[in-house]
Structure formats: structure tokens, C-alpha cells
């Protein structure tokens, strides 16, 4: 639990991101709030298109036109203890540039396409070091790069540094990606589906590595995934997103053991379990995620919800109601006044 | 059994939501059209081209004068001014022109036109004039617009022998707009056939064809066009020259086309529908021309649209140099041929007006080609 | 890499041979030859005495031998640097071409530099300011540039320059500098004429390169690695020029040869219209007069430029892209 006087590393309040398209304004992120403590891991969970990647890009003010942060605040409190309001900075400002990579770094899903194919991985790390520490010499930056490659357990870093991205395997590339992200000692690492494109063995190696590095370096992590199993391995806290809304959030253990939102329950139900009868069908969630431009009225999930209450869920948007210690869900089922509402 | 019931119950709402969805399933063609329509420049280009081709077909009707009609008293006459307000300051809803008299400018010793404001000729619709014949099926002498006889209406002025430039531009478009089209069709037939056959069979045949295409691509296009155009015997008739120029224009273009078609065929050769066809004992020609050709059609269309401008430019350039279309046939290049020297242009600047039609046509083809290229990939973005 | 270049060079030989054959062959197609034309011309101005000398001339020029034999002879000499003689000038083809080559190369080179030097920055600007007023303006410029035939542009510029200055900028030098050695004064004089043809030829090239640059830049800007670069906190300038531009250069370099061919092509007709002392102008005259060796040699030289341009673009491509280099 948060100490009253210590502010979290990063806090997001009521963030709204809109895309202005030909067919109108689409809200990809709809009043999202969360906080990440120093050294802790928050997992942002949801299906593709739920706004989790846009949220992560918004943290670095990297949402590209036609999208933009419409309202809400992002506050970052770094090592100096000074709270900085990132949403006040222009995307192209020098402050913002120095913030990216140095304070908050990011790794991506597709390690293949996330590198510039024309430069050696060494050059791509070196240029980042130099961008944030202009006083470092080139050879000094190269030494840092070699150290970082060693840190992510890559063999022969002094050879590897002169390789091009296309000469490495997917797992190696993701390790390089992590090495690059960590080269300026960020306090927060945003990992956007870092293991989705990898095979299962590599995935668990990368997850192990991330956990080890986190404890070695004491950084916080925002882990974005659609995979509950992965989230349960790494997260201290979990926020579940659906169609741009946070529908449930709380400590990882609480959310996973006593999911309070029907969507979270459905997600958990759809996971294969060792105890499940192999002959039975997996419980898929019925229907498809509506596209953001056909956002349902009322609760965003009511079109697919097994427990939807007609006349209520399709009329009003539920708030986030407390359903435990630091555990909230955006569902009328946990609304203390449910009986009143039902009449 | 409860399982199946549960499953059925599960499926039911899904079917409902599917059928209730407002979005209908669109065919690829509809998707392409939708995407094309969203590109404003492409639509603009398409509209311009449609109007141009309609004007070309109806040239006889739209042009106020015949293609060879000379107005001997009015050589080198500047475009006729169209008025709404007469010399007395009175406004007329029907636009009119004044009678023109030619007089020697005492200072420059050149003939200039003077408006005689005492005689007005209102511009009228469906007026009788020189007889014409559209596509050999419609003979008439009614023109869309014009002025009563001794009055003259030269929208874009006249040339050195007194022929109405606007009318000649319309007639010229019949040649300029089709010579490239004909050339492209030729290049397409050769290029697509060679591309499909060499892509489908591969092996040594493909290897040789590729080398030949590489050689044609290294050929300097315009010098070769010049050389070939000089070969056209001066004794040939206009129609023969017309087809000869089309062939000259298509002679190097098929190579690039064949190459692109081949690349597509190579990627399609192993696809399921081609395999299915060959398991069904379809003959190679049938596979190539019934199955592969239609799948490459949209790309062929794009390439064709983007090739036409260079052919129109080629015809214009050749005719401009006097190596292409020859009188009595007329084309935009032939018309521009009169505007070669600085002196002539300074005196008769309106002789450059065919250039505006050339530029507009080429830009429009480029717009449409760009739009088609984006639309040919209807699932992107 | 060297092997690759060697292979490409080896492939050039048959290509050039074919071009030589076609260039030579076209000249043989008409029933008449240079001497017949010449004699007819002389007869037309009343000089009938030439009729008797026709056979002599034909023997002198080797025109009475069969065409294939003449072709083999010519190719044999060509390889040794002897391109034959120009019938109309009665001088070696090499000398006629050399006279005009410096001017030709100078104008082509300037046009080439201008097209790339102006087209690329404008294209990058256009892509990084997509849908801004500047981008829309440049897009319109590009479409007009590609649409307007350069020889027409040359004429319009000629007329405009005449109205403004009273000079007619035909040719490439003032009369007093013709056949003078290259001095600073001559170079300045050359530039005072050349700007018009360079502008006319480079206009279309610039538009083309700008368009391709813009499209490539936009495509690259949409790729994943650009997000990574931004998230790394690199300055925008570095992202655009060091990374995105270098990636966008890839397709640009592959059209390097094409643009070269395009400029040479466009230049051909502009040269003729502006009556520039270039090899393209003399090419047309030579073709019309069936001056076989002169015309064929020029055609081959132009083809060599195109082929070498393509080779350079392939080598550059391998040089900037490690994926090709390490294949």
C-alpha cells in the first residue's frame, strides 16, 4: 500500500486519448487511471484493440496523428523527488526527448521490425547513450553497449555488437532490445507484449531475464500483455482493460484469485487448465470485440457479458467500485447500491 | 446431450449479432471502388479524363468549326473576347461577341484584330455550321454552340492559316488520346503474355526472356523512338502513320510490364487456387489465362494507366519535331509544332494552348493511376 | 561484391552488342542509304554530276558491302576505339562526338545534381509535414512537374526569359566563345545559357525524385523501428536523416539509373528544341541523313550511360544495405 507521503513513480489520472478519423472521433483510451510504484510491476491486460498499447505510447507522449492525448494527466516523480507533469510537455520538446529512454524506456513486441535494419546493434545502442549523455566518448559508449549486452546474458558481446539485426535470432534480438532500453538506467521499463512474437521456450527465458534485471536494477515495469498466464508470472498489480476502459484493477493475487468483473472472469475461464477435461471445449468469450468506432452504449462489455442486466448495463456506464483492499471493478454487480438500482 | 444444447444456446446470440450487423460484406471490386472514391485527386482525374474522351468522340458536334475549315480573312487572330455587357453598358444574359475586323498596326506593321462594337453576334446553342460525322454513324451540321455566319467565335484564336485552334484541339484529341491507348494495349498484350508464360514455366525460357527484357530496359527510349519514327516512309497515309507511331511507342514499354506481371505470377504460381486448377486437369494455357491473368488484372490496369502518360508525351514530342503524326491528320503535338520559335510564341501566345490539354491529360492519368494503385490493394490500411 | 560487379559487367557486353546491332540495323532498313540521299539532294540543287560519283563514294564509305559484313567490321573497330567516320562531316565519329561531349555532360550533370539536390530535401520536407500547406503545394508542383513535357517547359522559359531580358537563350554559348578553350569567362558564359536547359530538364526530374522521396519517407515513417527510435529519446533530426532517410534512400537509389535514363531521354528533345550543341541534337540529324556510324555510336554511348547508371545504382544499393551486402 502506498505510504501517504511518498508519491508513486508514475501516476496516470483520467487519461483520454482520441483519434480524429474521417468517420469521427474515436476514443481509444477512456479515462484510464493507474499508478506504478518504484520497483513494482504493473501488468496492463486486454485483448488486441483494447487501448493498452496506445496507453503505453501516451506515457512517452508518442501517440501519433491523427491520435492525441485529449485530457488527463501523467505525473512522473524521478530520483530527485520532484513531480513532473509530463502531459504539459510538447511531444517534440527537448524535455520530452530527454525523458524518453533516460527515465522511461520501452521495448516492443516485434524485435525484428523494431530495429533499424541498416545499422549494427552496437551503433543503435551507442547512439542512444550519446543522445542522453553527450559528454560520453564514442568508445566509452561502446563499452557501455558491450556491458549491457553482457548484462542481458548474450554470449560474446564484443563480437555481437558489430552484428546487424537480421543476423540475430528473435530471442537474441529481444535481449538486445532490452539491453538497449536499459543502457541509460531508466526507472521504468515499458514492455509492450515483449514475448508475444517469440516461441514458448524463449518466452520464459526472456521473462526470467526481465525479472532478474528488475531485481538487480530496482526499476519499475509496466508490462503490457494479452496473456494472463504471463501477467501472473511477472506482475505485482494488474489492470484489465476493455475498449479503452480499465474494467478491473488490484493486486495481482487478488485479481487472479477473486476476479470481480465478468470480463476478467471470462478471460480466466478461457485459459486452458491442467485440471480441465481434455475433451471439453475451452470457454471462449462470445462475440468479437466491437471496433472502437462502434462503442456500445452503457457498459462497454455488456454486448458480450453473460451477466449483463438489460435496462441497466446497456444504459449507464458503471464506475470503478471497490470490491476489496485496493481492488476495484467497473461493474454494477459489485456496486454496493446494486439492489437499489435493480429496484 | 446437455453439451450440445449449451453449444446451441451459445451460438444463437452470435448468429443474431452477426445478422444484425449493419456492415454488409463487400466484394473486392466494391472495396477497390470505395477506396478509389475516397481519393479526391483520383476522382478528379477520372472526371477530367471522362470529359476529355467524350469531347474527343463528340469533337465534330462540340467544335464550332470543322477541322480543315479555314477563315482566310482571319489568320493569326487572337482569341475572341466574350462579352456580357455591351458598349452602351447594357447587360445581356446571353453572352455575345462583336464582329472582328483586321487592320494593320501602324507601329509594328502586323495585323491586329479590332472589335466592331456596332455589330453583336449572340452565342447560340445548336447552330448550323460545317457538316461532320461522328464515328461514321451520326451525320449532321448542328454544332453545340457558335455564332451566326459572318460573325466568328475563336475561343482559343486561330493559327497562321486562319483555322480555329479550339476546334482543332478537339479533333487533335482524337489522335492524342488514342495513340497512347492503342500503344498501351499493344504493350499490354505482349507484356502480359510474355510475363505470364515466362513466370509460369520458369526455367531456361524464363532466363532468356529476363535477359532480353533487361536489354530492352537499357535501351534509350526517346532516341530509339526518334530513330524508328524517321523510318516511317513519307508516302504512308495518315492512318498508317498513326498505327506505326503506336507500334513505335509500345516497342520498349512491354518489357517493364512483362517483368511486373512475371513477378506476380511467380508468387501466385504456388497458391492454392492454381494448384487446385492443375489438380482438376486444367491445361497450362487455361491456368495461365483463365486463372493467373484475372488475378494480375488489377495490377496490369495500374501499370497501364501509369504508362499512358509517357506514351502521350512521346506522341506529342515526336509530332512536335515533325516526326510523328503528319498533316492532314492532327494531334496536340502537330498543333504545338507551329509554336516552335520564340517570335511566333511572342506574337501568337495562344498557339501554346494545346500544351495545357497535354498537361491536364497527363496529370489526370497520373492521378487516376495513383488512385488505382492504392485501391488495387483494398485491404491495406 | 567484386564478383557481383564482374558478373554485371559481363552481362553488359551482350546487352551493348544487341543495342549496337539494333542501332545499326535501323539505319539499314530504308531502301536508300546516305550516298543515295546525298546524290538526290545534290541533284535537287542542280548538281547532277554527283550521279557518276555515287559508286565511288559508296566504295569509299564501304556502303556496297553487305550490311552484316559492315557491322562486324564496325564492331571490331569500335572495340579498338575507332568508331568509323561521319559521312556528312567526313571526319572521324570520335572527333565529332568529342566536340560536343563536354557540353552534353555538363548540362546532364548539372540537371542530375539539381534534380537530386532539390528533389530530396523537398520530398523529406513534404513527408515530415504531411498535409501541411507546404506539402499540398509541393504535391501540386510535383504533379505538374511530371505532367509538363520538358521541351514545352523549355520553350515557355525561353519566351519568358526573352520577355524579361531581351536575350534569346538558344544554344549554350555566345558566338564569340564557340571553339574557344575553356576559361573562367567561357564557363560563366556557358552557365548564363545553360541555366535554362538545366532548369527545363531538371524540373521533371526534381518532381519525380521529390514524389518518390515523399512516398518512401512516409512508408518508412510508419514502420515500427521509428517508434523505437522515438522511444529511445533520439533527436528528431537524427531520426529523420540518419535512420528514416537512409532507409527511404533504398528505393531511391534503385531508381538512380532510371532517373539518369529519364534525364538523358528528356534532354534529347529539349536539346533539339533549344538547338543545343549536344550529341542528342546531332543524333537526330545523323539518323535523318542515315549517317550510320555517327548515329549508332551515339545510341550506344547513351545506352552505356544508362547501363552504367543501373550498375552504379546496384552497387550503391549493396553499399547502403547490409542485408544485401552480406548475402
Short mmCIF file of N, CA and C in Angstrom, two decimals, chain B residues 26-38 264 295 297-299 302 370-381:
data_model
loop_
_atom_site.label_atom_id
_atom_site.label_comp_id
_atom_site.label_asym_id
_atom_site.label_seq_id
_atom_site.Cartn_x
_atom_site.Cartn_y
_atom_site.Cartn_z
N UNK B 26 -18.55 -6.81 -48.61
CA UNK B 26 -18.34 -6.18 -49.91
C UNK B 26 -17.41 -7.05 -50.75
N UNK B 27 -17.63 -7.04 -52.04
CA UNK B 27 -16.72 -7.74 -52.92
C UNK B 27 -15.44 -6.92 -53.04
N UNK B 28 -14.40 -7.58 -53.53
CA UNK B 28 -13.11 -6.89 -53.66
C UNK B 28 -13.26 -5.69 -54.58
N UNK B 29 -14.05 -5.88 -55.65
CA UNK B 29 -14.24 -4.79 -56.59
C UNK B 29 -14.90 -3.59 -55.91
N UNK B 30 -15.90 -3.87 -55.08
CA UNK B 30 -16.57 -2.78 -54.36
C UNK B 30 -15.62 -2.08 -53.40
N UNK B 31 -14.79 -2.91 -52.74
CA UNK B 31 -13.82 -2.33 -51.81
C UNK B 31 -12.86 -1.42 -52.55
N UNK B 32 -12.41 -1.88 -53.73
CA UNK B 32 -11.48 -1.07 -54.52
C UNK B 32 -12.13 0.24 -54.91
N UNK B 33 -13.36 0.15 -55.38
CA UNK B 33 -14.07 1.35 -55.83
C UNK B 33 -14.24 2.32 -54.67
N UNK B 34 -14.57 1.76 -53.50
CA UNK B 34 -14.75 2.58 -52.32
C UNK B 34 -13.47 3.32 -51.98
N UNK B 35 -12.38 2.59 -52.05
CA UNK B 35 -11.10 3.19 -51.71
C UNK B 35 -10.70 4.23 -52.76
N UNK B 36 -10.96 3.89 -54.00
CA UNK B 36 -10.63 4.81 -55.09
C UNK B 36 -11.40 6.11 -54.93
N UNK B 37 -12.70 5.97 -54.57
CA UNK B 37 -13.56 7.15 -54.47
C UNK B 37 -13.11 8.10 -53.37
N UNK B 38 -12.45 7.51 -52.36
CA UNK B 38 -12.03 8.36 -51.24
C UNK B 38 -10.86 9.26 -51.63
N UNK B 264 4.48 -11.22 -60.31
CA UNK B 264 3.22 -11.59 -59.66
C UNK B 264 2.88 -13.05 -59.91
N UNK B 295 -6.11 -12.66 -61.92
CA UNK B 295 -5.60 -12.21 -60.62
C UNK B 295 -4.55 -11.12 -60.76
N UNK B 297 -4.88 -8.85 -63.09
CA UNK B 297 -5.55 -7.81 -63.87
C UNK B 297 -5.49 -6.43 -63.22
N UNK B 298 -5.75 -6.37 -61.90
CA UNK B 298 -5.81 -5.04 -61.28
C UNK B 298 -4.44 -4.36 -61.35
N UNK B 299 -3.39 -5.15 -61.20
CA UNK B 299 -2.06 -4.56 -61.27
C UNK B 299 -1.72 -4.15 -62.70
N UNK B 302 -3.22 -0.87 -63.32
CA UNK B 302 -2.46 0.22 -62.71
C UNK B 302 -1.26 0.58 -63.58
N UNK B 370 -2.39 6.69 -59.63
CA UNK B 370 -2.06 6.67 -58.20
C UNK B 370 -3.23 6.12 -57.39
N UNK B 371 -4.43 6.61 -57.73
CA UNK B 371 -5.63 6.16 -57.01
C UNK B 371 -5.84 4.67 -57.20
N UNK B 372 -5.66 4.21 -58.44
CA UNK B 372 -5.85 2.78 -58.72
C UNK B 372 -4.82 1.94 -57.98
N UNK B 373 -3.60 2.47 -57.91
CA UNK B 373 -2.55 1.69 -57.24
C UNK B 373 -2.90 1.49 -55.77
N UNK B 374 -3.36 2.56 -55.13
CA UNK B 374 -3.77 2.41 -53.73
C UNK B 374 -4.96 1.48 -53.61
N UNK B 375 -5.91 1.64 -54.56
CA UNK B 375 -7.14 0.86 -54.46
C UNK B 375 -6.91 -0.60 -54.81
N UNK B 376 -5.89 -0.87 -55.65
CA UNK B 376 -5.65 -2.25 -56.06
C UNK B 376 -5.29 -3.12 -54.86
N UNK B 377 -4.96 -2.47 -53.78
CA UNK B 377 -4.60 -3.18 -52.56
C UNK B 377 -5.68 -2.86 -51.53
N UNK B 378 -6.93 -3.36 -51.73
CA UNK B 378 -8.05 -2.82 -50.97
C UNK B 378 -7.98 -3.14 -49.48
N UNK B 379 -7.13 -4.08 -49.10
CA UNK B 379 -7.12 -4.45 -47.69
C UNK B 379 -6.06 -3.70 -46.89
N UNK B 380 -5.24 -2.94 -47.60
CA UNK B 380 -4.23 -2.19 -46.86
C UNK B 380 -4.88 -0.99 -46.19
N UNK B 381 -4.44 -0.69 -45.06
CA UNK B 381 -4.89 0.44 -44.23
C UNK B 381 -6.40 0.59 -44.16
#
